[in-house]
mmCIF file of C-alpha atoms in Angstrom:
data_model
loop_
_atom_site.group_PDB
_atom_site.id
_atom_site.type_symbol
_atom_site.label_atom_id
_atom_site.label_comp_id
_atom_site.label_asym_id
_atom_site.label_seq_id
_atom_site.Cartn_x
_atom_site.Cartn_y
_atom_site.Cartn_z
ATOM 1 C CA MET A 900 7.057 0.876 -93.636
ATOM 2 C CA THR A 901 7.799 4.611 -92.491
ATOM 3 C CA GLU A 902 11.285 5.845 -93.562
ATOM 4 C CA PRO A 903 13.248 6.650 -89.956
ATOM 5 C CA THR A 904 13.523 10.637 -91.315
ATOM 6 C CA VAL A 905 9.633 10.391 -91.849
ATOM 7 C CA ALA A 906 9.135 8.710 -88.473
ATOM 8 C CA HIS A 907 11.790 11.572 -86.958
ATOM 9 C CA ASP A 908 10.065 14.133 -88.414
ATOM 10 C CA VAL A 909 6.464 12.674 -86.822
ATOM 11 C CA ILE A 910 8.122 12.228 -83.385
ATOM 12 C CA HIS A 911 9.586 16.021 -83.383
ATOM 13 C CA ARG A 912 5.956 17.341 -84.186
ATOM 14 C CA LEU A 913 4.466 15.807 -81.597
ATOM 15 C CA ILE A 914 6.567 17.007 -79.274
ATOM 16 C CA ASN A 915 6.951 20.660 -80.573
ATOM 17 C CA GLY A 916 2.980 20.650 -80.968
ATOM 18 C CA ILE A 917 2.634 19.504 -77.230
ATOM 19 C CA VAL A 918 5.039 22.151 -76.049
ATOM 20 C CA ASP A 919 3.671 24.686 -78.427
ATOM 21 C CA GLN A 920 0.164 23.615 -77.067
ATOM 22 C CA GLN A 921 -1.517 23.080 -80.938
ATOM 23 C CA TRP A 922 -3.794 20.501 -79.397
ATOM 24 C CA HIS A 923 -5.686 20.978 -82.594
ATOM 25 C CA THR A 924 -3.188 19.727 -84.980
ATOM 26 C CA LEU A 925 -1.952 16.786 -83.043
ATOM 27 C CA GLY A 926 -4.556 14.286 -83.749
ATOM 28 C CA GLU A 927 -2.920 14.631 -87.353
ATOM 29 C CA LEU A 928 -0.178 12.926 -86.703
ATOM 30 C CA TYR A 929 -2.393 9.518 -85.583
ATOM 31 C CA ALA A 930 -3.923 6.665 -87.578
ATOM 32 C CA ASP A 931 -7.764 6.871 -87.119
ATOM 33 C CA ASP A 932 -7.657 3.881 -85.118
ATOM 34 C CA ALA A 933 -4.012 4.904 -83.281
ATOM 35 C CA VAL A 934 -4.268 3.372 -79.119
ATOM 36 C CA VAL A 935 -2.407 5.048 -76.736
ATOM 37 C CA THR A 936 -1.768 3.842 -73.283
ATOM 38 C CA HIS A 937 -0.628 5.513 -70.374
ATOM 39 C CA PRO A 938 0.897 2.503 -68.262
ATOM 40 C CA PHE A 939 1.665 5.129 -65.424
ATOM 41 C CA ALA A 940 -1.364 6.832 -65.311
ATOM 42 C CA VAL A 941 -2.735 8.360 -61.723
ATOM 43 C CA PRO A 942 -5.107 7.003 -60.542
ATOM 44 C CA GLU A 943 -5.109 3.922 -63.036
ATOM 45 C CA PRO A 944 -3.532 3.015 -66.610
ATOM 46 C CA THR A 945 -5.107 4.495 -69.297
ATOM 47 C CA ARG A 946 -5.920 3.519 -72.776
ATOM 48 C CA THR A 947 -7.658 5.770 -75.540
ATOM 49 C CA GLU A 948 -8.156 4.705 -79.282
ATOM 50 C CA GLY A 949 -9.298 6.595 -82.378
ATOM 51 C CA ALA A 950 -11.544 9.861 -81.651
ATOM 52 C CA ALA A 951 -11.460 9.451 -78.348
ATOM 53 C CA LEU A 952 -7.846 10.650 -78.434
ATOM 54 C CA ARG A 953 -8.465 13.359 -80.744
ATOM 55 C CA LYS A 954 -11.012 14.723 -78.540
ATOM 56 C CA ARG A 955 -8.798 14.273 -75.467
ATOM 57 C CA PHE A 956 -6.265 16.711 -76.900
ATOM 58 C CA THR A 957 -8.764 19.140 -77.867
ATOM 59 C CA GLU A 958 -9.235 18.681 -73.962
ATOM 60 C CA SER A 959 -6.077 19.905 -72.920
ATOM 61 C CA ALA A 960 -6.535 23.134 -74.207
ATOM 62 C CA GLY A 961 -6.305 25.400 -71.810
ATOM 63 C CA MET A 962 -4.393 23.503 -69.541
ATOM 64 C CA PRO A 963 -2.410 25.576 -66.856
ATOM 65 C CA LEU A 964 0.890 24.092 -67.615
ATOM 66 C CA LYS A 965 3.849 25.237 -69.992
ATOM 67 C CA LEU A 966 6.373 22.795 -71.199
ATOM 68 C CA THR A 967 9.658 22.632 -72.435
ATOM 69 C CA ALA A 968 11.237 19.795 -74.069
ATOM 70 C CA SER A 969 14.851 18.989 -74.380
ATOM 71 C CA ASN A 970 17.113 15.944 -74.219
ATOM 72 C CA ILE A 971 15.645 14.393 -77.134
ATOM 73 C CA VAL A 972 16.749 11.489 -78.044
ATOM 74 C CA ILE A 973 15.197 8.801 -80.538
ATOM 75 C CA HIS A 974 16.263 4.996 -80.482
ATOM 76 C CA GLN A 975 15.036 2.737 -83.951
ATOM 77 C CA THR A 976 14.713 -0.759 -82.608
ATOM 78 C CA ALA A 977 14.729 -4.273 -84.763
ATOM 79 C CA ASP A 978 11.347 -3.559 -85.979
ATOM 80 C CA PRO A 979 11.580 -1.091 -88.129
ATOM 81 C CA GLU A 980 8.066 0.743 -87.342
ATOM 82 C CA VAL A 981 9.056 0.962 -83.580
ATOM 83 C CA PHE A 982 10.918 3.588 -82.113
ATOM 84 C CA VAL A 983 11.841 4.485 -78.440
ATOM 85 C CA VAL A 984 11.595 8.072 -77.456
ATOM 86 C CA GLU A 985 13.698 9.548 -74.724
ATOM 87 C CA TYR A 986 13.454 13.082 -73.510
ATOM 88 C CA ASP A 987 13.105 15.757 -70.647
ATOM 89 C CA TYR A 988 9.953 17.763 -69.947
ATOM 90 C CA HIS A 989 10.483 21.307 -67.958
ATOM 91 C CA VAL A 990 7.209 21.859 -66.422
ATOM 92 C CA VAL A 991 5.908 24.879 -64.947
ATOM 93 C CA GLY A 992 2.589 25.300 -63.781
ATOM 94 C CA THR A 993 1.012 28.593 -64.881
ATOM 95 C CA LYS A 994 -1.358 29.644 -61.988
ATOM 96 C CA THR A 995 1.197 28.367 -59.540
ATOM 97 C CA GLY A 996 4.824 29.125 -60.643
ATOM 98 C CA ARG A 997 5.855 26.316 -59.400
ATOM 99 C CA GLU A 998 8.919 24.337 -61.766
ATOM 100 C CA LEU A 999 9.943 20.650 -61.962
ATOM 101 C CA ASP A 1000 11.533 18.461 -64.138
ATOM 102 C CA THR A 1001 10.557 15.311 -65.692
ATOM 103 C CA ALA A 1002 11.844 12.493 -67.505
ATOM 104 C CA ASN A 1003 9.594 10.828 -70.330
ATOM 105 C CA ILE A 1004 10.080 7.570 -72.232
ATOM 106 C CA LEU A 1005 7.322 6.904 -75.464
ATOM 107 C CA VAL A 1006 7.683 2.832 -77.349
ATOM 108 C CA MET A 1007 5.630 4.351 -80.419
ATOM 109 C CA HIS A 1008 4.791 2.219 -83.764
ATOM 110 C CA ILE A 1009 4.630 4.810 -87.096
ATOM 111 C CA ARG A 1010 3.019 3.029 -90.329
ATOM 112 C CA ASP A 1011 3.358 4.931 -93.058
ATOM 113 C CA GLY A 1012 4.087 8.683 -91.298
ATOM 114 C CA LYS A 1013 0.712 8.160 -88.584
ATOM 115 C CA ILE A 1014 1.198 6.974 -85.025
ATOM 116 C CA VAL A 1015 -0.565 3.597 -84.703
ATOM 117 C CA SER A 1016 0.331 2.899 -81.261
ATOM 118 C CA SER A 1017 2.033 4.743 -78.511
ATOM 119 C CA ARG A 1018 3.040 3.695 -74.970
ATOM 120 C CA ASP A 1019 3.753 6.932 -72.754
ATOM 121 C CA TYR A 1020 5.681 6.572 -69.861
ATOM 122 C CA HIS A 1021 5.030 9.948 -67.874
ATOM 123 C CA ASN A 1022 5.311 10.691 -64.106
ATOM 124 C CA HIS A 1023 1.995 11.968 -63.977
ATOM 125 C CA GLY A 1024 2.568 13.318 -60.565
ATOM 126 C CA VAL A 1025 5.152 15.788 -61.494
ATOM 127 C CA PHE A 1026 2.237 17.506 -63.816
ATOM 128 C CA ALA A 1027 -0.377 17.192 -60.836
ATOM 129 C CA ALA A 1028 2.437 18.796 -58.395
ATOM 130 C CA ALA A 1029 2.826 21.717 -61.150
ATOM 131 C CA VAL A 1030 -0.351 22.715 -61.304
ATOM 132 C CA THR A 1031 -1.386 22.233 -57.212
ATOM 133 C CA LYS A 1032 0.122 24.444 -53.989
#
């Protein structure tokens, strides 16, 4: 079991790592067999596991987006390893200059200081709109 303070640290390191584009360090936050799903991904939901997750972070380097996170709220659930995270992104397309805002929700299972699963609810249309004219 992960103590809530450890889980909160992992969650903040994840969000800050994404905002700071520290793609090479994000994989360290996940268990080797972690599973991440994006139920609202466009054009269809995605599921990424294990080593493919680390590869996905590496491929995110150079993404033409600048993100700022705010309003981060972490909810503990009845299961001591499950957390619901709400936060907002201010999104700027670095090539287009388009600025948009979007809300996000993560349902994360954190055990022994590592993310073992995460169901990530993002509005992928906002990210796409920020990078296209």
